[in-house]
């Protein structure tokens, strides 16, 4: 891997396929992003993803689907027909695409030369874990509430309980969690309540005494009628061979300062590779207030400058990005993000662009990225 961590892009029609392999010597991890180019059918996207995984001779750890204009039951059937059996969690985030049928895509995480161990909940595969010479790694996905008639805070508590039980199957606890993704149905109507439940849970588990995970909190429905869908990454190092720490944002205050219990970013230092996970980031000033209201171009520009400053603080830049997701409050603003990428020479940035509600009513854009470099 080059220190700049260039991502391979295959842009032949009908899809754009981005792949990035991190070679740890004894094992490899692969980040695969597929977005539409000319053919916007979901089956085409899944077929392209399957071809990429097959070419890498890899096994899928997790799959995230963002906003295709298709009934999830049909989409799940497509996935089932493509990978039979499906041995990984499929986290499906629904959205209203309206006239922007092209704004969807999938992110996959796959590995080679390790053995995957499935994690089950209610007879569903909701995760995988695997062992490396440096430690155990676990990814959970598609974690939802089973009792969907309960209140939103109660459903959130149930999901946290499921996470804890699921991690126990991998010999871990919530204190091993380094990254979380929360997709809240109708997020604006209960984000404060969600934050309170999360903060209370973290306090009881002792999270604030160890590492507060990086996180994304975004509005998104799911096919399970749960008010919340959660994915998370957990790591249990062997003899401190994997070092994990929270990173500050040079241009923003810590999120707990305004009531959100997450770190702006975390760094995972493997024996030969450093990886950074940047939390969902939006147009927020150093004091914590939203800025550039109703100005999508200015919100995108500030958000991207904030993310770049985090990367640069760890001697990385846009060339090191291996995967990401950009969330737009208004689908029509996809053109503004495309223009920013073109004007800043990052047109090959491997991100899925999808319309979703950001956690504040005045925020129009949010992005999260994963980046990597040689240690």
CSV table of C-alpha atoms in Angstrom, one decimal:
chain,number,residue,atom,x,y,z
A,1,UNK,CA,0.0,0.0,0.0
A,2,UNK,CA,1.3,3.4,-0.9
A,3,UNK,CA,1.4,5.9,1.9
A,4,UNK,CA,-1.1,8.1,0.1
A,5,UNK,CA,-3.5,5.1,0.0
A,6,UNK,CA,-4.8,5.7,-3.5
A,7,UNK,CA,-8.2,4.0,-4.0
A,8,UNK,CA,-8.6,1.9,-7.1
A,9,UNK,CA,-11.6,3.0,-9.2
A,10,UNK,CA,-13.2,0.9,-11.9
A,11,UNK,CA,-15.6,3.3,-13.7
A,12,UNK,CA,-16.7,1.1,-16.6
A,13,UNK,CA,-20.5,1.3,-17.2
A,14,UNK,CA,-22.9,0.6,-15.7
A,15,UNK,CA,-21.4,1.3,-12.2
A,16,UNK,CA,-18.5,2.9,-10.4
A,17,UNK,CA,-16.7,0.5,-8.2
A,18,UNK,CA,-14.1,1.7,-5.7
A,19,UNK,CA,-11.9,-0.9,-3.9
A,20,UNK,CA,-9.2,-0.4,-1.4
A,21,UNK,CA,-7.1,-3.2,0.2
A,22,UNK,CA,-5.2,-2.8,3.4
A,23,UNK,CA,-2.5,-5.5,3.6
A,24,UNK,CA,-1.6,-6.4,7.2
A,25,UNK,CA,0.8,-9.1,6.1
A,26,UNK,CA,-0.9,-12.1,7.6
A,27,UNK,CA,-4.4,-10.9,6.6
A,28,UNK,CA,-6.1,-8.3,4.4
A,29,UNK,CA,-9.1,-6.1,4.7
A,30,UNK,CA,-11.0,-4.7,1.7
A,31,UNK,CA,-13.2,-1.7,1.5
A,32,UNK,CA,-15.6,-1.8,-1.5
A,33,UNK,CA,-18.0,1.0,-2.5
A,34,UNK,CA,-20.4,0.7,-5.5
A,35,UNK,CA,-22.5,3.5,-6.8
A,36,UNK,CA,-24.6,3.8,-10.0
A,37,UNK,CA,-23.2,5.3,-13.2
A,38,UNK,CA,-25.5,4.5,-16.1
A,39,UNK,CA,-27.5,1.6,-14.8
A,40,UNK,CA,-29.4,2.5,-11.6
A,41,UNK,CA,-30.9,-0.9,-10.9
A,42,UNK,CA,-30.2,-2.4,-7.5
A,43,UNK,CA,-29.4,-5.8,-9.1
A,44,UNK,CA,-26.7,-4.2,-11.2
A,45,UNK,CA,-25.1,-2.7,-8.1
A,46,UNK,CA,-25.2,-6.0,-6.2
A,47,UNK,CA,-23.7,-7.9,-9.2
A,48,UNK,CA,-20.9,-5.4,-9.3
A,49,UNK,CA,-20.2,-5.8,-5.6
A,50,UNK,CA,-20.2,-9.6,-5.9
A,51,UNK,CA,-17.7,-9.4,-8.8
A,52,UNK,CA,-15.4,-7.2,-6.8
A,53,UNK,CA,-15.5,-9.5,-3.8
A,54,UNK,CA,-14.9,-12.5,-6.0
A,55,UNK,CA,-11.9,-10.9,-7.7
A,56,UNK,CA,-10.4,-10.3,-4.3
A,57,UNK,CA,-11.1,-13.8,-3.1
A,58,UNK,CA,-12.5,-12.3,0.1
A,59,UNK,CA,-15.3,-13.0,2.5
A,60,UNK,CA,-17.8,-10.3,3.4
A,61,UNK,CA,-17.9,-9.1,7.0
A,62,UNK,CA,-20.8,-6.6,6.6
A,63,UNK,CA,-22.9,-4.9,3.9
A,64,UNK,CA,-24.6,-1.5,4.2
A,65,UNK,CA,-27.2,-0.5,1.7
A,66,UNK,CA,-28.2,3.2,1.4
A,67,UNK,CA,-31.4,4.4,-0.1
A,68,UNK,CA,-32.1,2.4,-3.3
A,69,UNK,CA,-35.6,3.1,-4.7
A,70,UNK,CA,-36.7,-0.5,-4.3
A,71,UNK,CA,-38.8,-2.4,-1.9
A,72,UNK,CA,-36.5,-3.9,0.7
A,73,UNK,CA,-38.1,-7.3,0.4
A,74,UNK,CA,-37.2,-7.4,-3.2
A,75,UNK,CA,-33.7,-6.0,-2.5
A,76,UNK,CA,-33.1,-8.7,0.2
A,77,UNK,CA,-34.2,-11.3,-2.3
A,78,UNK,CA,-31.6,-10.0,-4.7
A,79,UNK,CA,-29.0,-10.2,-2.1
A,80,UNK,CA,-30.1,-13.7,-1.1
A,81,UNK,CA,-30.0,-14.8,-4.7
A,82,UNK,CA,-26.5,-13.3,-5.1
A,83,UNK,CA,-25.0,-14.7,-1.9
A,84,UNK,CA,-26.6,-17.9,-0.9
A,85,UNK,CA,-26.4,-18.3,2.0
A,86,UNK,CA,-26.0,-14.7,3.3
A,87,UNK,CA,-23.4,-15.0,6.0
A,88,UNK,CA,-23.1,-11.3,7.0
A,89,UNK,CA,-25.4,-8.6,8.4
A,90,UNK,CA,-27.2,-6.4,5.9
A,91,UNK,CA,-27.9,-2.9,7.2
A,92,UNK,CA,-30.6,-1.3,5.0
A,93,UNK,CA,-31.1,2.4,5.4
A,94,UNK,CA,-34.2,3.6,3.5
A,95,UNK,CA,-34.9,7.0,2.2
A,96,UNK,CA,-37.2,8.9,-0.1
A,97,UNK,CA,-35.4,9.3,-3.4
A,98,UNK,CA,-38.2,11.1,-5.3
A,99,UNK,CA,-36.7,12.2,-8.7
A,100,UNK,CA,-33.1,11.3,-7.8
A,101,UNK,CA,-33.1,7.5,-8.3
A,102,UNK,CA,-29.4,7.6,-8.8
A,103,UNK,CA,-28.6,8.6,-5.2
A,104,UNK,CA,-27.9,5.2,-3.6
A,105,UNK,CA,-25.1,2.7,-3.3
A,106,UNK,CA,-23.6,0.1,-1.1
A,107,UNK,CA,-20.5,-0.2,1.1
A,108,UNK,CA,-18.9,-3.6,1.9
A,109,UNK,CA,-16.2,-4.6,4.2
A,110,UNK,CA,-14.5,-7.9,3.4
A,111,UNK,CA,-11.4,-9.7,4.6
A,112,UNK,CA,-9.0,-12.4,3.4
A,113,UNK,CA,-6.9,-15.0,5.2
A,114,UNK,CA,-8.9,-15.0,8.4
A,115,UNK,CA,-11.8,-17.2,9.6
A,116,UNK,CA,-15.1,-15.4,10.1
A,117,UNK,CA,-17.3,-16.4,13.1
A,118,UNK,CA,-20.9,-15.4,12.8
A,119,UNK,CA,-22.8,-13.8,15.6
A,120,UNK,CA,-26.6,-14.5,15.8
A,121,UNK,CA,-29.5,-12.8,17.5
A,122,UNK,CA,-33.1,-14.2,17.2
A,123,UNK,CA,-31.8,-16.6,14.5
A,124,UNK,CA,-30.4,-13.8,12.4
A,125,UNK,CA,-26.8,-13.2,11.5
A,126,UNK,CA,-26.1,-9.7,12.9
A,127,UNK,CA,-22.3,-9.8,12.9
A,128,UNK,CA,-19.0,-11.5,12.4
A,129,UNK,CA,-15.8,-11.6,14.3
A,130,UNK,CA,-12.3,-12.8,13.4
A,131,UNK,CA,-8.9,-13.2,15.0
A,132,UNK,CA,-5.7,-11.6,13.7
A,133,UNK,CA,-2.2,-11.9,15.2
A,134,UNK,CA,-2.7,-8.5,16.8
A,135,UNK,CA,-6.2,-9.0,18.2
A,136,UNK,CA,-9.9,-9.8,17.7
A,137,UNK,CA,-12.1,-7.7,15.5
A,138,UNK,CA,-15.9,-7.7,15.5
A,139,UNK,CA,-18.4,-5.9,13.3
A,140,UNK,CA,-22.1,-5.9,14.2
A,141,UNK,CA,-24.9,-4.6,11.9
A,142,UNK,CA,-28.7,-4.6,11.4
A,143,UNK,CA,-29.2,-4.3,15.2
A,144,UNK,CA,-32.8,-3.3,15.7
A,145,UNK,CA,-35.5,-3.4,18.4
A,146,UNK,CA,-37.7,-6.4,18.4
A,147,UNK,CA,-40.5,-4.8,20.4
A,148,UNK,CA,-41.4,-2.0,18.0
A,149,UNK,CA,-44.6,-1.1,19.9
A,150,UNK,CA,-42.5,0.3,22.8
A,151,UNK,CA,-41.3,3.9,23.2
A,152,UNK,CA,-38.3,5.2,21.3
A,153,UNK,CA,-36.1,5.4,24.5
A,154,UNK,CA,-37.2,1.9,25.4
A,155,UNK,CA,-36.3,0.6,21.9
A,156,UNK,CA,-32.9,2.3,22.2
A,157,UNK,CA,-32.3,0.6,25.5
A,158,UNK,CA,-33.3,-2.8,23.9
A,159,UNK,CA,-30.8,-2.2,21.1
A,160,UNK,CA,-28.0,-1.4,23.5
A,161,UNK,CA,-28.9,-4.6,25.4
A,162,UNK,CA,-28.7,-6.6,22.2
A,163,UNK,CA,-25.3,-5.1,21.4
A,164,UNK,CA,-24.0,-6.2,24.8
A,165,UNK,CA,-25.3,-9.7,24.4
A,166,UNK,CA,-24.0,-10.0,20.9
A,167,UNK,CA,-20.5,-8.8,21.8
A,168,UNK,CA,-20.4,-11.5,24.5
A,169,UNK,CA,-20.5,-14.1,21.8
A,170,UNK,CA,-17.2,-12.7,20.6
A,171,UNK,CA,-15.8,-12.5,24.2
A,172,UNK,CA,-16.1,-8.7,24.2
A,173,UNK,CA,-18.1,-6.0,26.0
A,174,UNK,CA,-19.3,-2.6,25.0
A,175,UNK,CA,-15.9,-1.2,26.3
A,176,UNK,CA,-14.4,-2.8,23.2
A,177,UNK,CA,-16.6,-0.7,20.8
A,178,UNK,CA,-14.6,2.0,18.9
A,179,UNK,CA,-17.1,3.1,16.3
A,180,UNK,CA,-20.9,3.3,16.1
A,181,UNK,CA,-23.5,4.1,13.4
A,182,UNK,CA,-27.0,5.1,14.6
A,183,UNK,CA,-29.8,5.5,12.1
A,184,UNK,CA,-32.8,7.0,13.8
A,185,UNK,CA,-36.3,7.1,12.3
A,186,UNK,CA,-37.6,10.6,12.3
A,187,UNK,CA,-34.5,11.7,14.1
A,188,UNK,CA,-35.4,15.4,14.6
A,189,UNK,CA,-38.4,14.5,16.8
A,190,UNK,CA,-36.4,12.6,19.4
A,191,UNK,CA,-32.6,13.1,19.0
A,192,UNK,CA,-32.4,14.7,22.5
A,193,UNK,CA,-34.1,11.7,24.0
A,194,UNK,CA,-31.7,9.4,22.2
A,195,UNK,CA,-28.7,11.3,23.3
A,196,UNK,CA,-29.9,11.0,26.9
A,197,UNK,CA,-30.3,7.3,26.7
A,198,UNK,CA,-26.9,6.9,25.1
A,199,UNK,CA,-25.2,9.1,27.7
A,200,UNK,CA,-26.8,7.2,30.6
A,201,UNK,CA,-25.9,3.8,29.1
A,202,UNK,CA,-22.3,5.0,28.5
A,203,UNK,CA,-22.1,6.2,32.1
A,204,UNK,CA,-23.3,2.9,33.5
A,205,UNK,CA,-20.9,0.9,31.3
A,206,UNK,CA,-17.9,3.0,32.1
A,207,UNK,CA,-17.4,4.2,28.6
A,208,UNK,CA,-16.4,7.7,29.7
A,209,UNK,CA,-13.5,6.2,31.7
A,210,UNK,CA,-12.1,4.5,28.6
A,211,UNK,CA,-12.8,5.4,25.0
A,212,UNK,CA,-15.8,7.2,23.7
A,213,UNK,CA,-16.5,5.8,20.3
A,214,UNK,CA,-16.5,7.8,17.1
A,215,UNK,CA,-20.1,7.9,15.8
A,216,UNK,CA,-22.6,8.8,13.1
A,217,UNK,CA,-26.2,9.8,14.1
A,218,UNK,CA,-28.4,10.3,11.1
A,219,UNK,CA,-32.1,10.1,10.2
A,220,UNK,CA,-33.0,6.9,8.3
A,221,UNK,CA,-35.8,4.4,8.2
A,222,UNK,CA,-35.3,0.6,8.2
A,223,UNK,CA,-37.3,-2.3,6.9
A,224,UNK,CA,-37.8,-3.7,10.5
A,225,UNK,CA,-40.1,-0.9,11.7
A,226,UNK,CA,-37.6,-0.2,14.5
A,227,UNK,CA,-37.1,3.4,15.6
A,228,UNK,CA,-33.3,2.7,15.6
A,229,UNK,CA,-30.8,0.7,13.6
A,230,UNK,CA,-27.3,0.4,15.0
A,231,UNK,CA,-24.0,-0.9,13.6
A,232,UNK,CA,-20.7,-1.0,15.5
A,233,UNK,CA,-17.1,-2.0,15.3
A,234,UNK,CA,-15.3,-3.5,18.3
A,235,UNK,CA,-11.7,-4.4,18.8
A,236,UNK,CA,-9.9,-6.4,21.5
A,237,UNK,CA,-6.1,-6.0,21.1
A,238,UNK,CA,-3.6,-8.7,22.1
A,239,UNK,CA,-0.8,-7.3,24.3
A,240,UNK,CA,-1.5,-3.7,23.1
A,241,UNK,CA,-0.5,-4.6,19.6
A,242,UNK,CA,-3.4,-2.5,18.4
A,243,UNK,CA,-3.5,1.1,19.8
A,244,UNK,CA,-6.7,3.0,19.8
A,245,UNK,CA,-7.3,6.6,20.7
A,246,UNK,CA,-9.8,9.4,20.3
A,247,UNK,CA,-8.8,12.3,18.1
A,248,UNK,CA,-9.8,16.0,18.5
A,249,UNK,CA,-11.0,18.1,15.6
A,250,UNK,CA,-8.8,21.1,15.0
A,251,UNK,CA,-11.8,23.2,13.8
A,252,UNK,CA,-14.6,22.0,16.1
A,253,UNK,CA,-15.2,21.5,19.8
A,254,UNK,CA,-15.7,18.1,21.4
A,255,UNK,CA,-19.2,16.8,20.7
A,256,UNK,CA,-19.9,16.1,24.5
A,257,UNK,CA,-19.7,19.9,25.0
A,258,UNK,CA,-23.2,20.2,23.4
A,259,UNK,CA,-24.6,17.0,24.7
A,260,UNK,CA,-23.6,14.3,22.1
A,261,UNK,CA,-21.6,11.5,23.5
A,262,UNK,CA,-19.1,10.6,20.8
A,263,UNK,CA,-15.6,11.4,19.7
A,264,UNK,CA,-14.9,13.4,16.6
A,265,UNK,CA,-12.7,10.7,15.2
A,266,UNK,CA,-10.7,7.7,16.4
A,267,UNK,CA,-7.4,6.3,15.2
A,268,UNK,CA,-6.6,2.6,15.1
A,269,UNK,CA,-2.9,1.9,14.9
A,270,UNK,CA,-2.2,-1.7,13.7
A,271,UNK,CA,1.4,-3.0,13.7
A,272,UNK,CA,1.9,-1.7,10.1
A,273,UNK,CA,-1.2,0.4,9.2
A,274,UNK,CA,-2.9,3.4,10.8
A,275,UNK,CA,-6.6,3.8,10.1
A,276,UNK,CA,-8.8,6.8,11.0
A,277,UNK,CA,-12.6,6.7,11.4
A,278,UNK,CA,-14.0,10.3,11.2
A,279,UNK,CA,-17.4,10.6,12.7
A,280,UNK,CA,-20.4,12.1,10.9
A,281,UNK,CA,-19.3,15.8,10.5
A,282,UNK,CA,-21.4,18.8,9.5
A,283,UNK,CA,-21.3,22.6,9.4
A,284,UNK,CA,-20.8,23.3,13.1
A,285,UNK,CA,-18.7,26.2,14.5
A,286,UNK,CA,-16.0,25.8,17.2
A,287,UNK,CA,-18.6,26.8,19.8
A,288,UNK,CA,-21.0,24.1,18.8
A,289,UNK,CA,-23.6,26.1,16.9
A,290,UNK,CA,-24.8,25.4,13.3
A,291,UNK,CA,-23.4,27.9,10.8
A,292,UNK,CA,-24.0,28.9,7.1
A,293,UNK,CA,-27.7,28.4,7.5
A,294,UNK,CA,-29.6,27.8,4.2
A,295,UNK,CA,-26.3,27.9,2.3
A,296,UNK,CA,-25.5,24.5,1.0
A,297,UNK,CA,-22.3,25.5,-0.7
A,298,UNK,CA,-20.9,27.1,2.4
A,299,UNK,CA,-22.0,24.2,4.6
A,300,UNK,CA,-20.3,21.6,2.3
A,301,UNK,CA,-17.1,23.7,2.1
A,302,UNK,CA,-16.8,24.1,5.9
A,303,UNK,CA,-17.7,20.5,6.6
A,304,UNK,CA,-15.0,19.2,4.1
A,305,UNK,CA,-12.4,21.6,5.6
A,306,UNK,CA,-13.2,20.3,9.0
A,307,UNK,CA,-12.7,16.7,7.9
A,308,UNK,CA,-9.5,17.5,6.0
A,309,UNK,CA,-8.1,19.2,9.1
A,310,UNK,CA,-8.7,16.0,11.1
A,311,UNK,CA,-6.9,14.0,8.4
A,312,UNK,CA,-4.1,16.4,8.1
A,313,UNK,CA,-3.6,16.4,11.9
A,314,UNK,CA,-2.6,12.7,11.4
A,315,UNK,CA,-0.5,13.4,8.2
A,316,UNK,CA,-3.2,12.2,5.8
A,317,UNK,CA,-5.4,13.9,3.1
A,318,UNK,CA,-8.2,13.1,0.7
A,319,UNK,CA,-6.0,10.5,-1.1
A,320,UNK,CA,-6.0,8.4,2.1
A,321,UNK,CA,-9.8,8.1,2.2
A,322,UNK,CA,-10.9,4.5,1.6
A,323,UNK,CA,-14.6,4.7,2.1
A,324,UNK,CA,-17.3,7.2,3.1
A,325,UNK,CA,-20.9,8.3,3.1
A,326,UNK,CA,-22.3,11.8,2.3
A,327,UNK,CA,-25.7,12.6,3.6
A,328,UNK,CA,-27.9,15.3,2.0
A,329,UNK,CA,-30.9,16.9,3.6
A,330,UNK,CA,-32.2,17.7,0.1
A,331,UNK,CA,-31.6,15.4,-2.8
A,332,UNK,CA,-31.3,18.4,-5.2
A,333,UNK,CA,-28.1,19.4,-3.4
A,334,UNK,CA,-26.2,16.4,-4.8
A,335,UNK,CA,-25.1,18.7,-7.6
A,336,UNK,CA,-23.5,21.1,-5.1
A,337,UNK,CA,-21.4,18.3,-3.6
A,338,UNK,CA,-20.5,17.1,-7.1
A,339,UNK,CA,-19.3,20.7,-7.9
A,340,UNK,CA,-17.3,20.9,-4.7
A,341,UNK,CA,-15.5,17.6,-5.5
A,342,UNK,CA,-14.8,18.8,-9.0
A,343,UNK,CA,-13.5,22.2,-7.9
A,344,UNK,CA,-11.2,20.6,-5.3
A,345,UNK,CA,-10.0,17.7,-7.5
A,346,UNK,CA,-11.4,14.9,-5.4
A,347,UNK,CA,-13.9,13.5,-8.0
A,348,UNK,CA,-12.7,9.9,-7.3
A,349,UNK,CA,-13.5,10.1,-3.5
A,350,UNK,CA,-15.1,6.7,-2.7
A,351,UNK,CA,-18.4,7.8,-1.1
A,352,UNK,CA,-22.0,6.9,-1.3
A,353,UNK,CA,-24.2,10.0,-1.7
A,354,UNK,CA,-27.6,9.6,-0.2
A,355,UNK,CA,-30.5,11.8,1.0
A,356,UNK,CA,-31.0,11.6,4.7
A,357,UNK,CA,-32.0,13.9,7.5
A,358,UNK,CA,-29.1,15.2,9.5
A,359,UNK,CA,-29.5,15.5,13.3
A,360,UNK,CA,-30.3,19.2,13.3
A,361,UNK,CA,-33.0,20.9,11.3
A,362,UNK,CA,-30.7,23.6,10.0
A,363,UNK,CA,-27.9,21.2,8.8
A,364,UNK,CA,-28.1,20.4,5.1
A,365,UNK,CA,-25.0,18.1,4.7
A,366,UNK,CA,-23.0,15.6,6.7
A,367,UNK,CA,-20.1,13.3,5.7
A,368,UNK,CA,-18.2,10.5,7.4
A,369,UNK,CA,-15.0,8.9,6.1
A,370,UNK,CA,-12.6,6.1,6.7
A,371,UNK,CA,-8.9,6.7,5.9
A,372,UNK,CA,-5.7,4.7,6.1
A,373,UNK,CA,-1.9,5.1,5.8
A,374,UNK,CA,1.2,3.2,6.4
A,375,UNK,CA,2.3,3.5,10.0
